[in-house]
Amino acid sequence: MNQVPALAALAEWLTGHRARVLPADIRHTARRCLVDTLGVMLAGAQQPVAGKVRRIVAGEQGPSRLIGTALHAAPATAALVNGVAAHVLDFDDNCYAGFVHGSAVIVPAALALADAKGARGDALLTAIALGSECQYRLGMALENVLYQRGWWTTGMLGGVGACAAAATLLALDSTQCAHALGIALVSAAGMKAVFGTDSKPLTAGYAAQRGVMAALMAQAGVTGPLNALEHAAGFAALCNQGHWAAEWLRADSRHWCLREPGVDIKRIPLCLSSHAAVDALLFLLQQQPCSLAQIDSVVCDVPEIVRANLVYDLPLNAQQAQFSLPFALAQTLLTGDVQLRHLNDAHLQDERLRLLMQKVRYHSSARWQQADLMRDAPEGAEVTLCLRDGSSRSHFVAKARGAASVPLSDDELGAKFLQCSEPVLGAAPAYHLLNQLWQIDRLAVSQLLLFQETGT
Amino acid sequence: MNQVPALAALAEWLTGHRARVLPADIRHTARRCLVDTLGVMLAGAQQPVAGKVRRIVAGEQGPSRLIGTALHAAPATAALVNGVAAHVLDFDDNCYAGFVHGSAVIVPAALALADAKGARGDALLTAIALGSECQYRLGMALENVLYQRGWWTTGMLGGVGACAAAATLLALDSTQCAHALGIALVSAAGMKAVFGTDSKPLTAGYAAQRGVMAALMAQAGVTGPLNALEHAAGFAALCNQGHWAAEWLRADSRHWCLREPGVDIKRIPLCLSSHAAVDALLFLLQQQPCSLAQIDSVVCDVPEIVRANLVYDLPLNAQQAQFSLPFALAQTLLTGDVQLRHLNDAHLQDERLRLLMQKVRYHSSARWQQADLMRDAPEGAEVTLCLRDGSSRSHFVAKARGAASVPLSDDELGAKFLQCSEPVLGAAPAYHLLNQLWQIDRLAVSQLLLFQETGT
């Protein structure tokens, strides 16, 4: 074989960058991913499925914290448990490079190993940044084939990101890194069949676990197939119709996927397809406030994909509410925001909320057949607020706030973090942790206040 | 959905049979799989890759023994470590139902949980039998598409067998079993890209680990996709070209794959493709002994697949020797057998052995183009022993001893067990353990002498 295997090239890129100072914006993006993921992980750790997974590993011991509890486990186990917690609320970030939930796999893996090794925060950020970059570059190389074919990309690609982050913290050399990536890639699992079951967050956790294990295995000298991507019975052939674009994995590539396409961070705890409509409605309400009594209807014009994703007109439970445009807009009308605390079954019975949900209508007009609009506004919305006096006003939003091109400010991100973490940690500790996270570069990871003493 | 999901039907079959007394021959097949797998696992545990994997989990504690050592770990971890040990020598059993190494995944999983639960040996045998049967029925349902496509079936199907065995020991109900099987199936991983790397035995270990985890997850209430097999983005669609034959998974099926096609147990520690030729040569030598000096050449007529598998004419290390027809036959001429102790690099330098290897020739004649011959003797051989006096004699073997249709006797299986275990445990403990295994039905699993006190 004359050509360098793709994963060997990626490993060379990875170890090459480890020695350098990462660009400040890349480091800050990693810091933001850490803040966002830890917040949703703390909230997610309170969900039933996270408790079920913890129960299984309860007898184990180890150096890595199970976030939101006082428990510890081995690094790979902590990556599993924390990965489940990070994804269970579906409030974690996404990246168009690979169509993946990225940080929900990468951050738990990096954090678990950083915990175990007593690493400093700057090493954690480097691991998150380089792990993300490796995963997203692989995602770009595979284009969208994987997702469209039916694979759940978060499970399939997440292990590689987690592995690259872990390999960075373990300071594996280039050859070990390549073996680790090979082990991670041929161990990858994830099918969209998991949607609607606990196995969806579980698969994110498994990817984090496998990534950590792959790095530990390679460190111990276990070999993986270096040509796992391009092997005739390897990842591209079996899962991606043989397709992969080599340029994304070149060792000398200067592109940063963390810049372009960047990471999308969710502002509200709902399916991303509802976000642009919520933003459009908020704009209209801020421009010209009105009382609920004045409202006749809220009419949304959205792409077909949004209609296909948001299937619950009158949701009966929190999971359904996450996939309901009427809930998203009615809740916005009711309190001006959508927060985690609104996602509970009792609140969904609120008569005012249910009346407002019935005022929401949506359709998909011919405008969405324009290719350029679908490229610029794939989950966009035009919202028209119709008042009882016969007047109406409309606003169009192409991309919701939180998308990589319309990012949340650090303050908004901090507010989301507090929304997620205050109910778990209490207000003062949550605020203290947020401050720690913004200055993580100067702390040891072990100093982070990540648990509630009473948690199990 | 009107139809019962395939995995729900399989779960119903599984829980239905748990309540019954299994047929005596099925129980004995499970007993033989246990004897065979524990033997190769004890030998495999001494291999470098097994030690590397143990090093990673060394800090963990738990109730399940790491075979061949005095170490313990959590059940899923023990399943991983012991699964690697069971497959690393490639001396473990195979089944044509799915083209899988079956017991190397199922036995470690069952043993780890039986250890943790303090189960009795009869429960262990039931778990191995039903776990095997579930895996092999799924293998039949998927026909050979999976293997031919490039997936490594042992990794892809093994988790289901391990999960079914674990679910049996945990006494999961039918619904929990179905969820467990769903979790196992969507977590499956394995590509033939692992061949030639440590990731091959690692993938067997991972399958055992995932199977145990899936059962524990379902016991804790975690849900999997019940329709993981037939889902539009599920196992059959993504990995098996949409194909699966429902009849194999029907709850009322009376077929036992453990009877037909049955399990192939390797008699000698070499690629199966060399076994028939070795048997043919042994027959000729037993019929009419001759001295090495009398031999001019050994000529083999074998199918193309055998030539494709056995690629090393003058092997330089133990791994190459496992895939070398000249080694297999020269070693047989030299000592009348092929044992694990012959697979070492120093022995391969033996001048007598290397001279004998050069006397072996092989080709693939036109006879192998007959479809019925290839069906009856897919890895058959005709061996001609040519003496210096110009005389020659030939013998044809369709299937090697150890194949399900030409099974090893219990005594032969016991001899293989001792060959594998004596160097690890010592002669008397190995013999004692063998006797324990033959009467495992009447013992507690915890009574088995499975370790060497000094092992690490």
PDB file of N, CA, C and O in Angstrom, chain A residues 52 56 80 149-151 183 187-189 191-193 198-199 202 206 210 213 216-217 220-225 231 233-235 237-238, chain B residues 52 56 80 149-150 183 187-189 191-193 198-199 202 206 210 213 216-217 220-225 231 233-235 237-239:
ATOM      1  N   LYS A  52     -31.372   4.655  35.476  1.00  0.00           N
ATOM      2  CA  LYS A  52     -31.351   3.209  35.176  1.00  0.00           C
ATOM      3  C   LYS A  52     -29.945   2.750  34.790  1.00  0.00           C
ATOM      4  O   LYS A  52     -29.482   1.688  35.203  1.00  0.00           O
ATOM      5  N   ILE A  56     -26.978   0.136  36.945  1.00  0.00           N
ATOM      6  CA  ILE A  56     -26.235  -1.018  36.443  1.00  0.00           C
ATOM      7  C   ILE A  56     -24.769  -0.967  36.863  1.00  0.00           C
ATOM      8  O   ILE A  56     -24.160  -1.989  37.149  1.00  0.00           O
ATOM      9  N   LEU A  80     -19.861   6.447  29.436  1.00  0.00           N
ATOM     10  CA  LEU A  80     -21.173   5.878  29.084  1.00  0.00           C
ATOM     11  C   LEU A  80     -22.292   6.584  29.847  1.00  0.00           C
ATOM     12  O   LEU A  80     -23.264   7.077  29.246  1.00  0.00           O
ATOM     13  N   ARG A 149     -28.852   7.238   4.657  1.00  0.00           N
ATOM     14  CA  ARG A 149     -28.996   5.795   4.488  1.00  0.00           C
ATOM     15  C   ARG A 149     -29.766   5.161   5.641  1.00  0.00           C
ATOM     16  O   ARG A 149     -30.325   4.090   5.504  1.00  0.00           O
ATOM     17  N   GLY A 150     -29.775   5.826   6.812  1.00  0.00           N
ATOM     18  CA  GLY A 150     -30.522   5.296   7.943  1.00  0.00           C
ATOM     19  C   GLY A 150     -29.686   5.051   9.183  1.00  0.00           C
ATOM     20  O   GLY A 150     -30.194   4.651  10.225  1.00  0.00           O
ATOM     21  N   TRP A 151     -28.370   5.280   9.055  1.00  0.00           N
ATOM     22  CA  TRP A 151     -27.510   5.126  10.225  1.00  0.00           C
ATOM     23  C   TRP A 151     -27.717   6.299  11.160  1.00  0.00           C
ATOM     24  O   TRP A 151     -27.943   7.427  10.719  1.00  0.00           O
ATOM     25  N   ILE A 183      -9.738   1.094  15.858  1.00  0.00           N
ATOM     26  CA  ILE A 183     -10.552   0.320  16.806  1.00  0.00           C
ATOM     27  C   ILE A 183     -11.911   0.987  16.990  1.00  0.00           C
ATOM     28  O   ILE A 183     -12.955   0.323  17.000  1.00  0.00           O
ATOM     29  N   SER A 187     -15.713  -0.463  15.665  1.00  0.00           N
ATOM     30  CA  SER A 187     -16.604  -0.767  16.798  1.00  0.00           C
ATOM     31  C   SER A 187     -17.866   0.083  16.775  1.00  0.00           C
ATOM     32  O   SER A 187     -18.684  -0.007  17.683  1.00  0.00           O
ATOM     33  N   ALA A 188     -18.003   0.920  15.767  1.00  0.00           N
ATOM     34  CA  ALA A 188     -19.095   1.897  15.756  1.00  0.00           C
ATOM     35  C   ALA A 188     -20.442   1.221  15.565  1.00  0.00           C
ATOM     36  O   ALA A 188     -20.560   0.259  14.813  1.00  0.00           O
ATOM     37  N   ALA A 189     -21.445   1.750  16.239  1.00  0.00           N
ATOM     38  CA  ALA A 189     -22.808   1.218  16.110  1.00  0.00           C
ATOM     39  C   ALA A 189     -23.812   2.348  16.218  1.00  0.00           C
ATOM     40  O   ALA A 189     -23.596   3.305  16.955  1.00  0.00           O
ATOM     41  N   MET A 191     -28.165   2.906  14.677  1.00  0.00           N
ATOM     42  CA  MET A 191     -29.177   2.863  13.617  1.00  0.00           C
ATOM     43  C   MET A 191     -30.338   3.757  14.056  1.00  0.00           C
ATOM     44  O   MET A 191     -30.648   3.826  15.236  1.00  0.00           O
ATOM     45  N   LYS A 192     -30.996   4.392  13.064  1.00  0.00           N
ATOM     46  CA  LYS A 192     -32.101   5.277  13.435  1.00  0.00           C
ATOM     47  C   LYS A 192     -33.257   4.509  14.063  1.00  0.00           C
ATOM     48  O   LYS A 192     -34.179   5.129  14.616  1.00  0.00           O
ATOM     49  N   ALA A 193     -33.213   3.207  13.998  1.00  0.00           N
ATOM     50  CA  ALA A 193     -34.234   2.405  14.681  1.00  0.00           C
ATOM     51  C   ALA A 193     -34.324   2.743  16.161  1.00  0.00           C
ATOM     52  O   ALA A 193     -35.328   2.456  16.808  1.00  0.00           O
ATOM     53  N   ASP A 198     -35.280   4.460  24.639  1.00  0.00           N
ATOM     54  CA  ASP A 198     -34.148   4.832  25.498  1.00  0.00           C
ATOM     55  C   ASP A 198     -32.816   4.550  24.824  1.00  0.00           C
ATOM     56  O   ASP A 198     -31.772   5.050  25.260  1.00  0.00           O
ATOM     57  N   SER A 199     -32.834   3.733  23.806  1.00  0.00           N
ATOM     58  CA  SER A 199     -31.577   3.377  23.148  1.00  0.00           C
ATOM     59  C   SER A 199     -30.966   4.552  22.399  1.00  0.00           C
ATOM     60  O   SER A 199     -29.786   4.505  22.048  1.00  0.00           O
ATOM     61  N   LEU A 202     -28.785   6.033  24.916  1.00  0.00           N
ATOM     62  CA  LEU A 202     -27.851   4.954  25.244  1.00  0.00           C
ATOM     63  C   LEU A 202     -26.764   4.839  24.178  1.00  0.00           C
ATOM     64  O   LEU A 202     -25.586   4.631  24.491  1.00  0.00           O
ATOM     65  N   TYR A 206     -22.840   4.807  24.630  1.00  0.00           N
ATOM     66  CA  TYR A 206     -21.983   3.723  24.133  1.00  0.00           C
ATOM     67  C   TYR A 206     -20.853   4.280  23.262  1.00  0.00           C
ATOM     68  O   TYR A 206     -19.721   3.801  23.321  1.00  0.00           O
ATOM     69  N   ARG A 210     -17.021   3.566  23.987  1.00  0.00           N
ATOM     70  CA  ARG A 210     -16.163   2.905  23.008  1.00  0.00           C
ATOM     71  C   ARG A 210     -14.973   3.773  22.616  1.00  0.00           C
ATOM     72  O   ARG A 210     -13.888   3.271  22.359  1.00  0.00           O
ATOM     73  N   MET A 213     -12.499   3.517  25.432  1.00  0.00           N
ATOM     74  CA  MET A 213     -11.900   2.185  25.405  1.00  0.00           C
ATOM     75  C   MET A 213     -10.902   2.057  24.261  1.00  0.00           C
ATOM     76  O   MET A 213      -9.828   1.474  24.414  1.00  0.00           O
ATOM     77  N   LEU A 216      -7.697   3.682  25.219  1.00  0.00           N
ATOM     78  CA  LEU A 216      -7.006   2.901  26.251  1.00  0.00           C
ATOM     79  C   LEU A 216      -6.426   1.616  25.653  1.00  0.00           C
ATOM     80  O   LEU A 216      -5.327   1.184  26.005  1.00  0.00           O
ATOM     81  N   MET A 217      -7.186   0.994  24.752  1.00  0.00           N
ATOM     82  CA  MET A 217      -6.710  -0.228  24.095  1.00  0.00           C
ATOM     83  C   MET A 217      -5.429   0.060  23.311  1.00  0.00           C
ATOM     84  O   MET A 217      -4.439  -0.671  23.417  1.00  0.00           O
ATOM     85  N   ALA A 220      -2.471   0.466  25.394  1.00  0.00           N
ATOM     86  CA  ALA A 220      -1.974  -0.809  25.914  1.00  0.00           C
ATOM     87  C   ALA A 220      -1.300  -1.642  24.819  1.00  0.00           C
ATOM     88  O   ALA A 220      -0.742  -2.694  25.101  1.00  0.00           O
ATOM     89  N   GLY A 221      -1.392  -1.190  23.559  1.00  0.00           N
ATOM     90  CA  GLY A 221      -0.727  -1.894  22.471  1.00  0.00           C
ATOM     91  C   GLY A 221      -1.635  -2.741  21.610  1.00  0.00           C
ATOM     92  O   GLY A 221      -1.165  -3.467  20.726  1.00  0.00           O
ATOM     93  N   VAL A 222      -2.940  -2.673  21.835  1.00  0.00           N
ATOM     94  CA  VAL A 222      -3.890  -3.402  20.988  1.00  0.00           C
ATOM     95  C   VAL A 222      -3.936  -2.726  19.613  1.00  0.00           C
ATOM     96  O   VAL A 222      -3.957  -1.497  19.530  1.00  0.00           O
ATOM     97  N   THR A 223      -3.929  -3.536  18.550  1.00  0.00           N
ATOM     98  CA  THR A 223      -3.934  -2.953  17.206  1.00  0.00           C
ATOM     99  C   THR A 223      -5.329  -2.954  16.596  1.00  0.00           C
ATOM    100  O   THR A 223      -6.131  -3.852  16.824  1.00  0.00           O
ATOM    101  N   GLY A 224      -5.590  -1.918  15.839  1.00  0.00           N
ATOM    102  CA  GLY A 224      -6.826  -1.836  15.060  1.00  0.00           C
ATOM    103  C   GLY A 224      -6.450  -1.784  13.599  1.00  0.00           C
ATOM    104  O   GLY A 224      -5.278  -1.633  13.255  1.00  0.00           O
ATOM    105  N   PRO A 225      -7.429  -1.914  12.715  1.00  0.00           N
ATOM    106  CA  PRO A 225      -7.124  -1.790  11.294  1.00  0.00           C
ATOM    107  C   PRO A 225      -6.889  -0.314  10.941  1.00  0.00           C
ATOM    108  O   PRO A 225      -7.794   0.506  11.091  1.00  0.00           O
ATOM    109  N   HIS A 231     -10.909   0.083   3.828  1.00  0.00           N
ATOM    110  CA  HIS A 231     -10.828  -1.370   3.644  1.00  0.00           C
ATOM    111  C   HIS A 231     -12.050  -1.860   2.854  1.00  0.00           C
ATOM    112  O   HIS A 231     -13.145  -1.320   2.991  1.00  0.00           O
ATOM    113  N   ALA A 233     -13.794  -4.311   3.279  1.00  0.00           N
ATOM    114  CA  ALA A 233     -14.855  -4.659   4.235  1.00  0.00           C
ATOM    115  C   ALA A 233     -14.732  -3.731   5.435  1.00  0.00           C
ATOM    116  O   ALA A 233     -14.702  -4.169   6.585  1.00  0.00           O
ATOM    117  N   GLY A 234     -14.671  -2.455   5.152  1.00  0.00           N
ATOM    118  CA  GLY A 234     -14.528  -1.441   6.196  1.00  0.00           C
ATOM    119  C   GLY A 234     -15.710  -0.482   6.227  1.00  0.00           C
ATOM    120  O   GLY A 234     -16.758  -0.744   5.619  1.00  0.00           O
ATOM    121  N   PHE A 235     -15.500   0.627   6.912  1.00  0.00           N
ATOM    122  CA  PHE A 235     -16.603   1.527   7.229  1.00  0.00           C
ATOM    123  C   PHE A 235     -17.257   2.139   5.990  1.00  0.00           C
ATOM    124  O   PHE A 235     -18.485   2.130   5.850  1.00  0.00           O
ATOM    125  N   ALA A 237     -17.161   1.184   2.810  1.00  0.00           N
ATOM    126  CA  ALA A 237     -17.799   0.196   1.937  1.00  0.00           C
ATOM    127  C   ALA A 237     -19.099  -0.316   2.543  1.00  0.00           C
ATOM    128  O   ALA A 237     -20.113  -0.452   1.849  1.00  0.00           O
ATOM    129  N   LEU A 238     -19.084  -0.607   3.836  1.00  0.00           N
ATOM    130  CA  LEU A 238     -20.252  -1.247   4.436  1.00  0.00           C
ATOM    131  C   LEU A 238     -21.351  -0.258   4.798  1.00  0.00           C
ATOM    132  O   LEU A 238     -22.520  -0.607   4.781  1.00  0.00           O
TER     133      LEU A 238
ATOM    134  N   LYS B  52      -3.126  -7.351  27.511  1.00  0.00           N
ATOM    135  CA  LYS B  52      -3.297  -5.908  27.273  1.00  0.00           C
ATOM    136  C   LYS B  52      -4.695  -5.458  27.685  1.00  0.00           C
ATOM    137  O   LYS B  52      -4.872  -4.390  28.282  1.00  0.00           O
ATOM    138  N   ILE B  56      -6.112  -2.860  31.060  1.00  0.00           N
ATOM    139  CA  ILE B  56      -7.011  -1.700  31.031  1.00  0.00           C
ATOM    140  C   ILE B  56      -8.042  -1.755  32.151  1.00  0.00           C
ATOM    141  O   ILE B  56      -8.419  -0.733  32.712  1.00  0.00           O
ATOM    142  N   LEU B  80     -16.100  -9.148  28.342  1.00  0.00           N
ATOM    143  CA  LEU B  80     -15.168  -8.575  27.364  1.00  0.00           C
ATOM    144  C   LEU B  80     -13.808  -9.279  27.429  1.00  0.00           C
ATOM    145  O   LEU B  80     -13.295  -9.770  26.414  1.00  0.00           O
ATOM    146  N   ARG B 149     -21.369  -9.868   2.522  1.00  0.00           N
ATOM    147  CA  ARG B 149     -21.340  -8.422   2.303  1.00  0.00           C
ATOM    148  C   ARG B 149     -20.078  -7.792   2.884  1.00  0.00           C
ATOM    149  O   ARG B 149     -19.664  -6.725   2.466  1.00  0.00           O
ATOM    150  N   GLY B 150     -19.450  -8.457   3.879  1.00  0.00           N
ATOM    151  CA  GLY B 150     -18.223  -7.924   4.456  1.00  0.00           C
ATOM    152  C   GLY B 150     -18.292  -7.682   5.948  1.00  0.00           C
ATOM    153  O   GLY B 150     -17.304  -7.289   6.560  1.00  0.00           O
ATOM    154  N   ILE B 183     -31.818  -3.772  22.064  1.00  0.00           N
ATOM    155  CA  ILE B 183     -30.633  -2.990  22.448  1.00  0.00           C
ATOM    156  C   ILE B 183     -29.370  -3.656  21.898  1.00  0.00           C
ATOM    157  O   ILE B 183     -28.477  -2.996  21.361  1.00  0.00           O
ATOM    158  N   SER B 187     -26.823  -2.181  18.785  1.00  0.00           N
ATOM    159  CA  SER B 187     -25.469  -1.881  19.282  1.00  0.00           C
ATOM    160  C   SER B 187     -24.409  -2.736  18.613  1.00  0.00           C
ATOM    161  O   SER B 187     -23.233  -2.648  18.963  1.00  0.00           O
ATOM    162  N   ALA B 188     -24.817  -3.567  17.672  1.00  0.00           N
ATOM    163  CA  ALA B 188     -23.888  -4.548  17.095  1.00  0.00           C
ATOM    164  C   ALA B 188     -22.846  -3.872  16.223  1.00  0.00           C
ATOM    165  O   ALA B 188     -23.131  -2.888  15.537  1.00  0.00           O
ATOM    166  N   ALA B 189     -21.633  -4.412  16.280  1.00  0.00           N
ATOM    167  CA  ALA B 189     -20.543  -3.877  15.462  1.00  0.00           C
ATOM    168  C   ALA B 189     -19.622  -5.002  15.032  1.00  0.00           C
ATOM    169  O   ALA B 189     -19.420  -5.961  15.779  1.00  0.00           O
ATOM    170  N   MET B 191     -16.711  -5.563  11.438  1.00  0.00           N
ATOM    171  CA  MET B 191     -16.396  -5.513  10.003  1.00  0.00           C
ATOM    172  C   MET B 191     -15.195  -6.411   9.764  1.00  0.00           C
ATOM    173  O   MET B 191     -14.310  -6.500  10.610  1.00  0.00           O
ATOM    174  N   LYS B 192     -15.135  -7.045   8.594  1.00  0.00           N
ATOM    175  CA  LYS B 192     -14.004  -7.923   8.315  1.00  0.00           C
ATOM    176  C   LYS B 192     -12.685  -7.151   8.241  1.00  0.00           C
ATOM    177  O   LYS B 192     -11.618  -7.765   8.225  1.00  0.00           O
ATOM    178  N   ALA B 193     -12.775  -5.839   8.212  1.00  0.00           N
ATOM    179  CA  ALA B 193     -11.544  -5.038   8.269  1.00  0.00           C
ATOM    180  C   ALA B 193     -10.701  -5.382   9.493  1.00  0.00           C
ATOM    181  O   ALA B 193      -9.504  -5.101   9.519  1.00  0.00           O
ATOM    182  N   ASP B 198      -5.446  -7.119  16.223  1.00  0.00           N
ATOM    183  CA  ASP B 198      -5.969  -7.501  17.536  1.00  0.00           C
ATOM    184  C   ASP B 198      -7.457  -7.222  17.657  1.00  0.00           C
ATOM    185  O   ASP B 198      -8.121  -7.728  18.565  1.00  0.00           O
ATOM    186  N   SER B 199      -7.965  -6.395  16.778  1.00  0.00           N
ATOM    187  CA  SER B 199      -9.380  -6.040  16.874  1.00  0.00           C
ATOM    188  C   SER B 199     -10.297  -7.220  16.543  1.00  0.00           C
ATOM    189  O   SER B 199     -11.487  -7.169  16.850  1.00  0.00           O
ATOM    190  N   LEU B 202     -10.838  -8.703  19.838  1.00  0.00           N
ATOM    191  CA  LEU B 202     -11.469  -7.626  20.606  1.00  0.00           C
ATOM    192  C   LEU B 202     -12.948  -7.513  20.264  1.00  0.00           C
ATOM    193  O   LEU B 202     -13.793  -7.309  21.147  1.00  0.00           O
ATOM    194  N   TYR B 206     -16.065  -7.479  22.706  1.00  0.00           N
ATOM    195  CA  TYR B 206     -17.057  -6.400  22.729  1.00  0.00           C
ATOM    196  C   TYR B 206     -18.481  -6.960  22.578  1.00  0.00           C
ATOM    197  O   TYR B 206     -19.413  -6.484  23.214  1.00  0.00           O
ATOM    198  N   ARG B 210     -21.366  -6.257  25.190  1.00  0.00           N
ATOM    199  CA  ARG B 210     -22.610  -5.586  24.809  1.00  0.00           C
ATOM    200  C   ARG B 210     -23.828  -6.457  25.091  1.00  0.00           C
ATOM    201  O   ARG B 210     -24.897  -5.961  25.430  1.00  0.00           O
ATOM    202  N   MET B 213     -24.468  -6.213  28.778  1.00  0.00           N
ATOM    203  CA  MET B 213     -24.997  -4.878  29.079  1.00  0.00           C
ATOM    204  C   MET B 213     -26.449  -4.741  28.618  1.00  0.00           C
ATOM    205  O   MET B 213     -27.280  -4.165  29.319  1.00  0.00           O
ATOM    206  N   LEU B 216     -28.677  -6.392  31.103  1.00  0.00           N
ATOM    207  CA  LEU B 216     -28.732  -5.610  32.344  1.00  0.00           C
ATOM    208  C   LEU B 216     -29.533  -4.327  32.142  1.00  0.00           C
ATOM    209  O   LEU B 216     -30.288  -3.894  33.013  1.00  0.00           O
ATOM    210  N   MET B 217     -29.360  -3.689  30.983  1.00  0.00           N
ATOM    211  CA  MET B 217     -30.101  -2.470  30.668  1.00  0.00           C
ATOM    212  C   MET B 217     -31.611  -2.762  30.676  1.00  0.00           C
ATOM    213  O   MET B 217     -32.401  -2.030  31.279  1.00  0.00           O
ATOM    214  N   ALA B 220     -33.047  -3.179  33.982  1.00  0.00           N
ATOM    215  CA  ALA B 220     -33.202  -1.894  34.689  1.00  0.00           C
ATOM    216  C   ALA B 220     -34.346  -1.065  34.115  1.00  0.00           C
ATOM    217  O   ALA B 220     -34.677  -0.009  34.657  1.00  0.00           O
ATOM    218  N   GLY B 221     -34.933  -1.505  32.996  1.00  0.00           N
ATOM    219  CA  GLY B 221     -36.066  -0.789  32.424  1.00  0.00           C
ATOM    220  C   GLY B 221     -35.732   0.051  31.209  1.00  0.00           C
ATOM    221  O   GLY B 221     -36.589   0.770  30.696  1.00  0.00           O
ATOM    222  N   VAL B 222     -34.512  -0.017  30.724  1.00  0.00           N
ATOM    223  CA  VAL B 222     -34.145   0.712  29.504  1.00  0.00           C
ATOM    224  C   VAL B 222     -34.817   0.039  28.310  1.00  0.00           C
ATOM    225  O   VAL B 222     -34.844  -1.189  28.219  1.00  0.00           O
ATOM    226  N   THR B 223     -35.364   0.851  27.407  1.00  0.00           N
ATOM    227  CA  THR B 223     -36.073   0.279  26.264  1.00  0.00           C
ATOM    228  C   THR B 223     -35.197   0.281  25.016  1.00  0.00           C
ATOM    229  O   THR B 223     -34.390   1.179  24.802  1.00  0.00           O
ATOM    230  N   GLY B 224     -35.368  -0.762  24.220  1.00  0.00           N
ATOM    231  CA  GLY B 224     -34.733  -0.841  22.915  1.00  0.00           C
ATOM    232  C   GLY B 224     -35.812  -0.890  21.854  1.00  0.00           C
ATOM    233  O   GLY B 224     -36.992  -1.045  22.176  1.00  0.00           O
ATOM    234  N   PRO B 225     -35.438  -0.751  20.595  1.00  0.00           N
ATOM    235  CA  PRO B 225     -36.438  -0.874  19.527  1.00  0.00           C
ATOM    236  C   PRO B 225     -36.818  -2.351  19.358  1.00  0.00           C
ATOM    237  O   PRO B 225     -35.964  -3.171  19.004  1.00  0.00           O
ATOM    238  N   HIS B 231     -37.091  -2.719  11.187  1.00  0.00           N
ATOM    239  CA  HIS B 231     -37.256  -1.266  11.085  1.00  0.00           C
ATOM    240  C   HIS B 231     -36.635  -0.771   9.771  1.00  0.00           C
ATOM    241  O   HIS B 231     -35.624  -1.301   9.320  1.00  0.00           O
ATOM    242  N   ALA B 233     -34.911   1.694   9.241  1.00  0.00           N
ATOM    243  CA  ALA B 233     -33.504   2.039   9.495  1.00  0.00           C
ATOM    244  C   ALA B 233     -32.985   1.105  10.575  1.00  0.00           C
ATOM    245  O   ALA B 233     -32.416   1.540  11.578  1.00  0.00           O
ATOM    246  N   GLY B 234     -33.202  -0.184  10.358  1.00  0.00           N
ATOM    247  CA  GLY B 234     -32.781  -1.194  11.323  1.00  0.00           C
ATOM    248  C   GLY B 234     -31.762  -2.147  10.733  1.00  0.00           C
ATOM    249  O   GLY B 234     -31.175  -1.886   9.675  1.00  0.00           O
ATOM    250  N   PHE B 235     -31.570  -3.259  11.418  1.00  0.00           N
ATOM    251  CA  PHE B 235     -30.466  -4.160  11.121  1.00  0.00           C
ATOM    252  C   PHE B 235     -30.560  -4.772   9.712  1.00  0.00           C
ATOM    253  O   PHE B 235     -29.586  -4.768   8.959  1.00  0.00           O
ATOM    254  N   ALA B 237     -32.299  -3.802   7.072  1.00  0.00           N
ATOM    255  CA  ALA B 237     -32.210  -2.816   5.990  1.00  0.00           C
ATOM    256  C   ALA B 237     -30.783  -2.301   5.825  1.00  0.00           C
ATOM    257  O   ALA B 237     -30.289  -2.176   4.702  1.00  0.00           O
ATOM    258  N   LEU B 238     -30.118  -2.020   6.942  1.00  0.00           N
ATOM    259  CA  LEU B 238     -28.814  -1.372   6.850  1.00  0.00           C
ATOM    260  C   LEU B 238     -27.681  -2.365   6.579  1.00  0.00           C
ATOM    261  O   LEU B 238     -26.691  -2.006   5.961  1.00  0.00           O
ATOM    262  N   CYS B 239     -27.822  -3.596   7.055  1.00  0.00           N
ATOM    263  CA  CYS B 239     -26.682  -4.522   6.994  1.00  0.00           C
ATOM    264  C   CYS B 239     -26.926  -5.744   6.127  1.00  0.00           C
ATOM    265  O   CYS B 239     -25.970  -6.421   5.752  1.00  0.00           O
TER     266      CYS B 239
END
